[in-house]
CSV table of C-alpha atoms and ligand atoms in Angstrom, one decimal:
chain,number,residue,atom,x,y,z
B,208,MET,CA,0.0,0.0,0.0
B,209,PRO,CA,1.4,3.4,-0.9
B,210,ARG,CA,1.8,6.0,1.8
B,211,HIS,CA,-0.1,9.3,1.3
B,212,LEU,CA,0.0,12.8,2.8
B,213,LEU,CA,-3.5,14.1,3.1
B,214,ASN,CA,-3.4,15.8,6.4
B,215,PRO,CA,-0.4,17.1,8.5
B,216,MET,CA,-1.3,14.7,11.2
B,217,ASP,CA,-0.5,11.8,8.9
B,218,PHE,CA,3.1,12.3,10.0
B,219,SER,CA,4.2,11.9,13.7
B,220,VAL,CA,6.2,14.7,15.3
B,221,GLU,CA,9.3,12.4,15.0
B,222,GLU,CA,8.7,11.9,11.3
B,223,LEU,CA,8.3,15.6,10.8
B,224,ASP,CA,11.6,16.2,12.5
B,225,LYS,CA,13.3,13.6,10.2
B,226,LEU,CA,11.7,15.3,7.2
B,227,MET,CA,12.9,18.7,8.2
B,228,ASP,CA,16.4,17.3,8.9
B,229,LEU,CA,16.4,15.8,5.4
B,230,ALA,CA,15.3,19.1,3.9
B,231,GLY,CA,18.2,20.8,5.7
B,232,ASP,CA,20.7,18.3,4.3
B,233,ILE,CA,19.3,18.7,0.8
B,234,GLU,CA,19.7,22.5,1.1
B,235,ARG,CA,23.3,22.1,2.2
B,236,ASN,CA,24.3,19.3,-0.2
B,237,PRO,CA,22.1,19.6,-3.3
B,238,ASP,CA,24.6,17.5,-5.5
B,239,LYS,CA,24.2,14.5,-3.2
B,240,TYR,CA,20.5,14.3,-4.2
B,241,ALA,CA,20.8,15.3,-7.9
B,242,HIS,CA,20.0,11.8,-9.1
B,243,ALA,CA,18.0,10.4,-6.3
B,244,CYS,CA,14.8,10.3,-8.4
B,245,ASP,CA,16.4,9.2,-11.7
B,246,ARG,CA,13.6,7.6,-13.8
B,247,LYS,CA,10.9,8.5,-11.3
B,248,THR,CA,7.9,10.6,-12.4
B,249,LEU,CA,5.8,13.0,-10.4
B,250,ALA,CA,2.3,13.9,-11.7
B,251,THR,CA,1.0,17.3,-10.7
B,252,CYS,CA,-2.8,17.3,-11.0
B,253,PHE,CA,-4.0,20.8,-10.3
B,254,TYR,CA,-7.7,21.5,-10.6
B,255,GLU,CA,-7.2,24.9,-9.1
B,256,PRO,CA,-4.7,27.8,-9.7
B,257,SER,CA,-1.3,27.7,-8.1
B,258,THR,CA,2.1,29.2,-8.6
B,259,ARG,CA,4.3,28.2,-5.6
B,260,THR,CA,2.9,24.8,-4.7
B,261,ARG,CA,2.9,23.4,-8.3
B,262,LEU,CA,6.1,25.0,-9.4
B,263,SER,CA,8.0,24.1,-6.2
B,264,PHE,CA,6.8,20.5,-6.5
B,265,GLU,CA,8.0,20.4,-10.1
B,266,GLY,CA,11.2,22.2,-9.3
B,267,ALA,CA,11.7,19.7,-6.4
B,268,MET,CA,11.3,16.7,-8.8
B,269,TYR,CA,13.7,18.2,-11.4
B,270,HIS,CA,16.3,18.9,-8.7
B,271,LEU,CA,16.1,15.3,-7.7
B,272,GLY,CA,16.7,14.2,-11.3
B,273,GLY,CA,13.2,13.0,-11.9
B,274,HIS,CA,10.5,13.8,-14.5
B,275,VAL,CA,7.2,15.7,-14.2
B,276,ILE,CA,3.9,15.3,-16.0
B,277,GLY,CA,0.5,16.8,-15.3
B,278,PHE,CA,-2.0,19.5,-15.8
B,279,ALA,CA,-2.4,23.0,-14.3
B,280,SER,CA,-6.1,23.5,-14.6
B,281,ALA,CA,-9.3,21.4,-14.6
B,282,ASP,CA,-10.1,22.8,-18.1
B,283,SER,CA,-7.1,21.1,-19.6
B,284,SER,CA,-7.9,17.7,-18.1
B,285,SER,CA,-10.7,15.2,-18.7
B,286,ALA,CA,-12.5,16.6,-15.6
B,287,SER,CA,-14.0,19.0,-18.0
B,288,LYS,CA,-15.6,16.0,-19.8
B,289,GLY,CA,-16.9,14.7,-16.5
B,290,GLU,CA,-14.3,12.2,-15.4
B,291,SER,CA,-14.1,11.5,-11.6
B,292,VAL,CA,-11.0,11.9,-9.6
B,293,SER,CA,-11.2,8.2,-8.8
B,294,ASP,CA,-10.9,7.3,-12.5
B,295,THR,CA,-8.3,9.9,-13.1
B,296,ILE,CA,-6.0,8.7,-10.4
B,297,ARG,CA,-6.3,5.1,-11.7
B,298,ILE,CA,-4.9,6.4,-15.0
B,299,ILE,CA,-2.2,8.5,-13.4
B,300,SER,CA,-1.1,5.5,-11.4
B,301,CYS,CA,-0.1,3.9,-14.7
B,302,TYR,CA,2.1,6.8,-15.8
B,303,ALA,CA,3.7,8.2,-12.6
B,304,ASP,CA,5.3,7.1,-9.3
B,305,ILE,CA,3.8,9.8,-7.1
B,306,CYS,CA,1.1,12.4,-7.5
B,307,ALA,CA,0.5,15.9,-6.0
B,308,MET,CA,-3.2,16.9,-6.3
B,309,ARG,CA,-4.9,20.2,-5.7
B,310,HIS,CA,-8.7,20.3,-5.9
B,311,PRO,CA,-11.4,22.9,-5.1
B,312,LYS,CA,-13.5,20.1,-3.4
B,313,GLU,CA,-12.6,19.2,0.2
B,314,GLY,CA,-11.6,15.6,0.4
B,315,ALA,CA,-10.9,15.0,-3.3
B,316,PRO,CA,-7.3,13.9,-2.7
B,317,LEU,CA,-8.6,11.5,0.0
B,318,VAL,CA,-11.0,10.1,-2.5
B,319,ALA,CA,-8.2,9.7,-5.0
B,320,SER,CA,-5.9,8.0,-2.5
B,321,LEU,CA,-8.5,5.2,-2.0
B,322,LYS,CA,-8.1,4.1,-5.6
B,323,SER,CA,-4.5,5.0,-6.1
B,324,ARG,CA,-1.5,2.7,-6.5
B,325,ILE,CA,0.9,5.5,-6.0
B,326,PRO,CA,1.4,8.0,-3.1
B,327,VAL,CA,-1.1,10.9,-3.3
B,328,ILE,CA,-0.1,14.3,-1.8
B,329,ASN,CA,-2.8,16.7,-0.9
B,330,ALA,CA,-1.6,20.0,-2.4
B,331,GLY,CA,-4.6,21.9,-1.1
B,332,ASP,CA,-8.3,20.7,-1.0
B,333,GLY,CA,-10.9,23.5,-1.0
B,334,GLY,CA,-11.1,25.4,2.2
B,335,HIS,CA,-10.0,22.3,4.2
B,336,GLN,CA,-6.2,21.5,4.5
B,337,HIS,CA,-2.9,22.2,2.9
B,338,PRO,CA,-0.3,19.9,4.5
B,339,THR,CA,2.7,20.7,2.3
B,340,GLN,CA,2.3,24.4,3.0
B,341,THR,CA,2.4,23.5,6.7
B,342,LEU,CA,5.6,21.5,6.2
B,343,THR,CA,7.0,24.6,4.6
B,344,ASP,CA,5.8,26.8,7.5
B,345,LEU,CA,7.2,24.4,10.1
B,346,LEU,CA,10.6,24.3,8.4
B,347,THR,CA,10.6,28.1,8.2
B,348,ILE,CA,9.9,28.6,11.8
B,349,ARG,CA,12.3,25.8,13.0
B,350,SER,CA,15.1,27.1,10.7
B,351,LEU,CA,14.7,30.8,11.7
B,352,LYS,CA,13.6,30.5,15.3
B,353,GLY,CA,15.4,27.3,16.2
B,354,HIS,CA,12.4,25.6,17.8
B,355,LEU,CA,8.7,24.9,17.3
B,356,ASP,CA,7.7,24.7,20.9
B,357,ASN,CA,7.3,27.7,23.3
B,358,ILE,CA,6.0,30.1,20.8
B,359,THR,CA,3.1,32.5,20.6
B,360,ILE,CA,1.7,32.5,17.0
B,361,GLY,CA,-0.9,35.0,15.7
B,362,LEU,CA,-2.8,33.8,12.7
B,363,CYS,CA,-4.5,36.8,11.0
B,364,GLY,CA,-7.1,37.2,8.2
B,365,ASP,CA,-9.4,34.6,6.7
B,366,LEU,CA,-9.2,31.9,9.3
B,367,LYS,CA,-12.5,30.4,8.0
B,368,PHE,CA,-11.6,29.5,4.5
B,369,GLY,CA,-7.8,29.6,4.8
B,370,ARG,CA,-6.7,26.0,4.5
B,371,THR,CA,-3.1,26.8,5.4
B,372,VAL,CA,-4.3,28.1,8.7
B,373,HIS,CA,-6.2,24.9,9.5
B,374,SER,CA,-3.3,22.6,8.7
B,375,LEU,CA,-0.8,24.8,10.6
B,376,ILE,CA,-2.9,25.0,13.8
B,377,GLU,CA,-3.3,21.2,13.8
B,378,ALA,CA,0.4,20.6,13.3
B,379,LEU,CA,1.5,23.0,15.9
B,380,SER,CA,-1.0,21.7,18.4
B,381,ARG,CA,1.4,18.8,19.0
B,382,TYR,CA,4.3,20.9,20.2
B,383,GLU,CA,4.8,22.0,23.8
B,384,ASN,CA,3.6,25.3,25.1
B,385,VAL,CA,2.3,26.8,21.8
B,386,ARG,CA,-0.1,29.7,22.3
B,387,PHE,CA,-2.5,30.6,19.4
B,388,VAL,CA,-3.9,34.1,18.9
B,389,LEU,CA,-6.6,33.9,16.2
B,390,ILE,CA,-7.1,37.3,14.7
B,391,SER,CA,-10.1,37.7,12.3
B,392,PRO,CA,-13.3,39.5,11.8
B,393,PRO,CA,-16.2,37.6,13.4
B,394,GLU,CA,-17.4,36.3,10.0
B,395,LEU,CA,-14.1,34.7,9.2
B,396,ARG,CA,-13.3,32.9,12.5
B,397,VAL,CA,-11.7,29.5,12.4
B,398,PRO,CA,-14.1,26.6,11.9
B,399,GLY,CA,-15.6,24.9,14.9
B,400,TYR,CA,-13.7,21.7,14.4
B,401,ILE,CA,-10.4,23.6,15.0
B,402,THR,CA,-11.5,25.3,18.2
B,403,GLU,CA,-13.0,22.0,19.4
B,404,MET,CA,-9.7,20.3,18.8
B,405,LEU,CA,-7.9,23.1,20.7
B,406,ASP,CA,-10.4,22.9,23.6
B,407,HIS,CA,-10.2,19.1,23.6
B,408,LYS,CA,-6.4,19.3,24.0
B,409,ASN,CA,-6.7,22.0,26.5
B,410,LEU,CA,-4.4,24.4,24.5
B,411,GLN,CA,-4.1,28.1,25.0
B,412,TYR,CA,-5.8,30.2,22.4
B,413,ARG,CA,-7.5,33.5,22.1
B,414,GLU,CA,-9.9,34.8,19.4
B,415,MET,CA,-9.7,38.5,18.8
B,416,GLN,CA,-10.3,41.1,16.1
B,417,ASN,CA,-7.7,43.8,16.7
B,418,LEU,CA,-4.4,43.2,15.0
B,419,GLU,CA,-2.6,46.1,16.7
B,420,GLU,CA,-3.6,44.8,20.1
B,421,ALA,CA,-2.3,41.3,19.3
B,422,ILE,CA,1.1,42.2,17.6
B,423,PRO,CA,3.2,43.1,20.7
B,424,THR,CA,2.6,39.6,22.2
B,425,LEU,CA,3.6,37.6,19.2
B,426,ASP,CA,6.7,35.6,18.2
B,427,ILE,CA,5.2,34.7,14.8
B,428,LEU,CA,2.6,36.6,12.8
B,429,TYR,CA,1.1,34.4,10.1
B,430,MET,CA,-0.8,36.7,7.7
B,431,THR,CA,-3.3,35.3,5.2
B,432,ARG,CA,-5.3,36.5,2.2
B,433,VAL,CA,-9.1,36.7,2.2
B,434,GLN,CA,-10.0,33.7,0.1
B,435,ARG,CA,-12.2,35.4,-2.6
B,436,GLU,CA,-12.8,32.2,-4.5
B,437,ARG,CA,-14.6,30.6,-1.5
B,438,PHE,CA,-17.1,33.4,-0.9
B,439,PHE,CA,-20.7,33.0,-1.9
B,440,ASN,CA,-21.1,36.6,-2.8
B,441,GLU,CA,-18.7,39.3,-4.1
B,442,ASP,CA,-20.1,42.0,-1.8
B,443,ASP,CA,-19.1,40.1,1.3
B,444,TYR,CA,-15.6,39.7,-0.1
B,445,ILE,CA,-15.3,43.4,-0.9
B,446,ARG,CA,-16.4,44.2,2.6
B,447,MET,CA,-13.8,41.9,4.1
B,448,LYS,CA,-10.8,42.1,1.8
B,449,ASP,CA,-9.0,45.0,3.4
B,450,PHE,CA,-9.9,44.3,7.0
B,451,TYR,CA,-6.3,43.8,7.9
B,452,ILE,CA,-3.3,45.6,6.3
B,453,LEU,CA,0.1,45.1,7.9
B,454,THR,CA,2.1,48.3,7.5
B,455,LYS,CA,5.5,49.6,8.6
B,456,GLU,CA,3.6,51.6,11.3
B,457,LYS,CA,2.1,48.4,12.8
B,458,MET,CA,5.4,46.6,12.6
B,459,LYS,CA,6.7,49.2,15.1
B,460,LEU,CA,4.5,47.6,17.7
B,461,ALA,CA,6.1,44.2,17.1
B,462,ARG,CA,9.0,42.6,18.9
B,463,GLU,CA,12.5,42.9,17.4
B,464,ASP,CA,12.5,39.2,16.7
B,465,MET,CA,8.9,38.6,15.6
B,466,LEU,CA,8.8,36.9,12.2
B,467,VAL,CA,6.1,37.6,9.6
B,468,LEU,CA,5.1,34.6,7.5
B,469,HIS,CA,2.5,34.4,4.7
B,470,PRO,CA,1.8,31.4,2.5
B,471,LEU,CA,1.4,33.8,-0.4
B,472,PRO,CA,0.0,35.0,-2.7
B,473,ARG,CA,-0.3,38.4,-1.0
B,474,VAL,CA,-3.0,40.7,-2.2
B,475,ASN,CA,-3.3,43.8,0.0
B,476,GLU,CA,-2.9,42.4,3.5
B,477,ILE,CA,0.8,43.2,3.8
B,478,SER,CA,1.9,46.5,2.5
B,479,VAL,CA,5.0,46.2,0.1
B,480,GLU,CA,6.9,48.6,2.4
B,481,VAL,CA,7.1,45.8,5.0
B,482,ASP,CA,9.1,43.6,2.5
B,483,ASP,CA,12.4,45.3,3.4
B,484,ASP,CA,11.9,44.7,7.2
B,485,PRO,CA,14.3,41.9,8.2
B,486,ARG,CA,11.4,40.3,10.1
B,487,ALA,CA,9.4,39.8,6.9
B,488,VAL,CA,10.4,36.2,5.9
B,489,TYR,CA,7.6,35.2,3.5
B,490,PHE,CA,9.9,35.1,0.4
B,491,ARG,CA,12.4,32.9,2.2
B,492,GLN,CA,9.5,30.8,3.4
B,493,ALA,CA,8.7,30.0,-0.3
B,494,GLN,CA,12.3,28.9,-0.8
B,495,TYR,CA,12.0,26.4,2.1
B,496,GLY,CA,8.9,25.0,0.3
B,497,MET,CA,11.0,23.5,-2.4
B,498,TYR,CA,13.5,21.7,0.0
B,499,ILE,CA,10.7,20.3,2.1
B,500,ARG,CA,8.9,19.0,-0.9
B,501,MET,CA,12.1,17.3,-2.1
B,502,ALA,CA,12.3,15.6,1.3
B,503,LEU,CA,8.7,14.6,1.1
B,504,ILE,CA,9.0,13.1,-2.4
B,505,LEU,CA,12.0,11.0,-1.3
B,506,THR,CA,10.3,9.9,1.9
B,507,LEU,CA,7.0,8.9,0.3
B,508,LEU,CA,8.9,7.0,-2.4
B,509,GLY,CA,10.9,5.3,0.2
B,510,LEU,CA,14.2,6.4,-1.3
B,511,GLU,CA,17.3,6.8,0.8
B,512,VAL,CA,20.4,8.6,-0.2
B,513,GLN,CA,23.7,7.7,1.5
T,110,LIG,C1,-2.2,29.1,-0.3
T,110,LIG,C2,-3.3,28.1,-0.8
T,110,LIG,O1,-3.4,27.7,-2.0
T,110,LIG,O2,-4.1,27.8,0.1
T,110,LIG,N1,-1.3,29.3,-1.3
T,110,LIG,C3,-0.2,28.5,-1.3
T,110,LIG,O3,-0.3,27.3,-1.7
T,110,LIG,N2,1.0,29.0,-1.0
T,110,LIG,C4,-2.8,30.3,0.2
T,110,LIG,C5,-3.7,31.2,-0.6
T,110,LIG,O4,-4.0,30.8,-1.7
T,110,LIG,O5,-4.1,32.2,0.0
């Protein structure tokens, strides 16, 4: 049976540590891994737009010496003719060794995994989860802060539809002494299953609306975009879209060592003037995304490099 990555909880904390160690080794010694995936093929099946996730997966496979096939939109696949993901993955299983799938419907990669002969990676399913962004976020925090425990993290913006937020909270809930500050307008609060999980584990969290009030208490500020494509009507989106804008002025309220992360794409929620602040690490975060995906491909394919 192939091993899949559908949810960040599919890997234990120890396995995540090993994955991040491997990503670090890949970053330091790229030549050692340049042929690790010779004659292996990754399929990228993207039914929704993507820049970073798809291209970092493809870049990852090329840097490992492998091949890439796939499609970048539902229109250019047989989904537009009505084919189900179950049928599509059976076909992809004949052509590739591993598949990264993004889909607008929650649970589609899970459905695919049930019929797949190859590992399926959830590259984002609707407003649900985005485990490989979480791997990227964890590696960024661990690399730049040195630890994943004992942190206060503020997650700000669209916490309702932001799948990266859901996956990151779940993953961080397993580390010691992590405090969550959930900053959103009331309409965009995290889904109930997330707060229930936090309550169930007796973890420290606070839901609030005011970013300025939260900033001084944070070690990490994780900004997110309002997820326009998941809104039922445009007026609600327009009302919400500029609710939070991180500016140079607001950064003055933050600690000297607070890090600003963002899964990207950014729309308006971080002013470009913040980009030059050494605490703004969202572009470095995207770079870590490729190394962790290289580590993930190797791990799910069961390949070891000596
Ligand atoms: C995120 C996503 O697709 O959920 N993007 C990404 O993969 N880095 C965040 C977003 O689209 O806002």
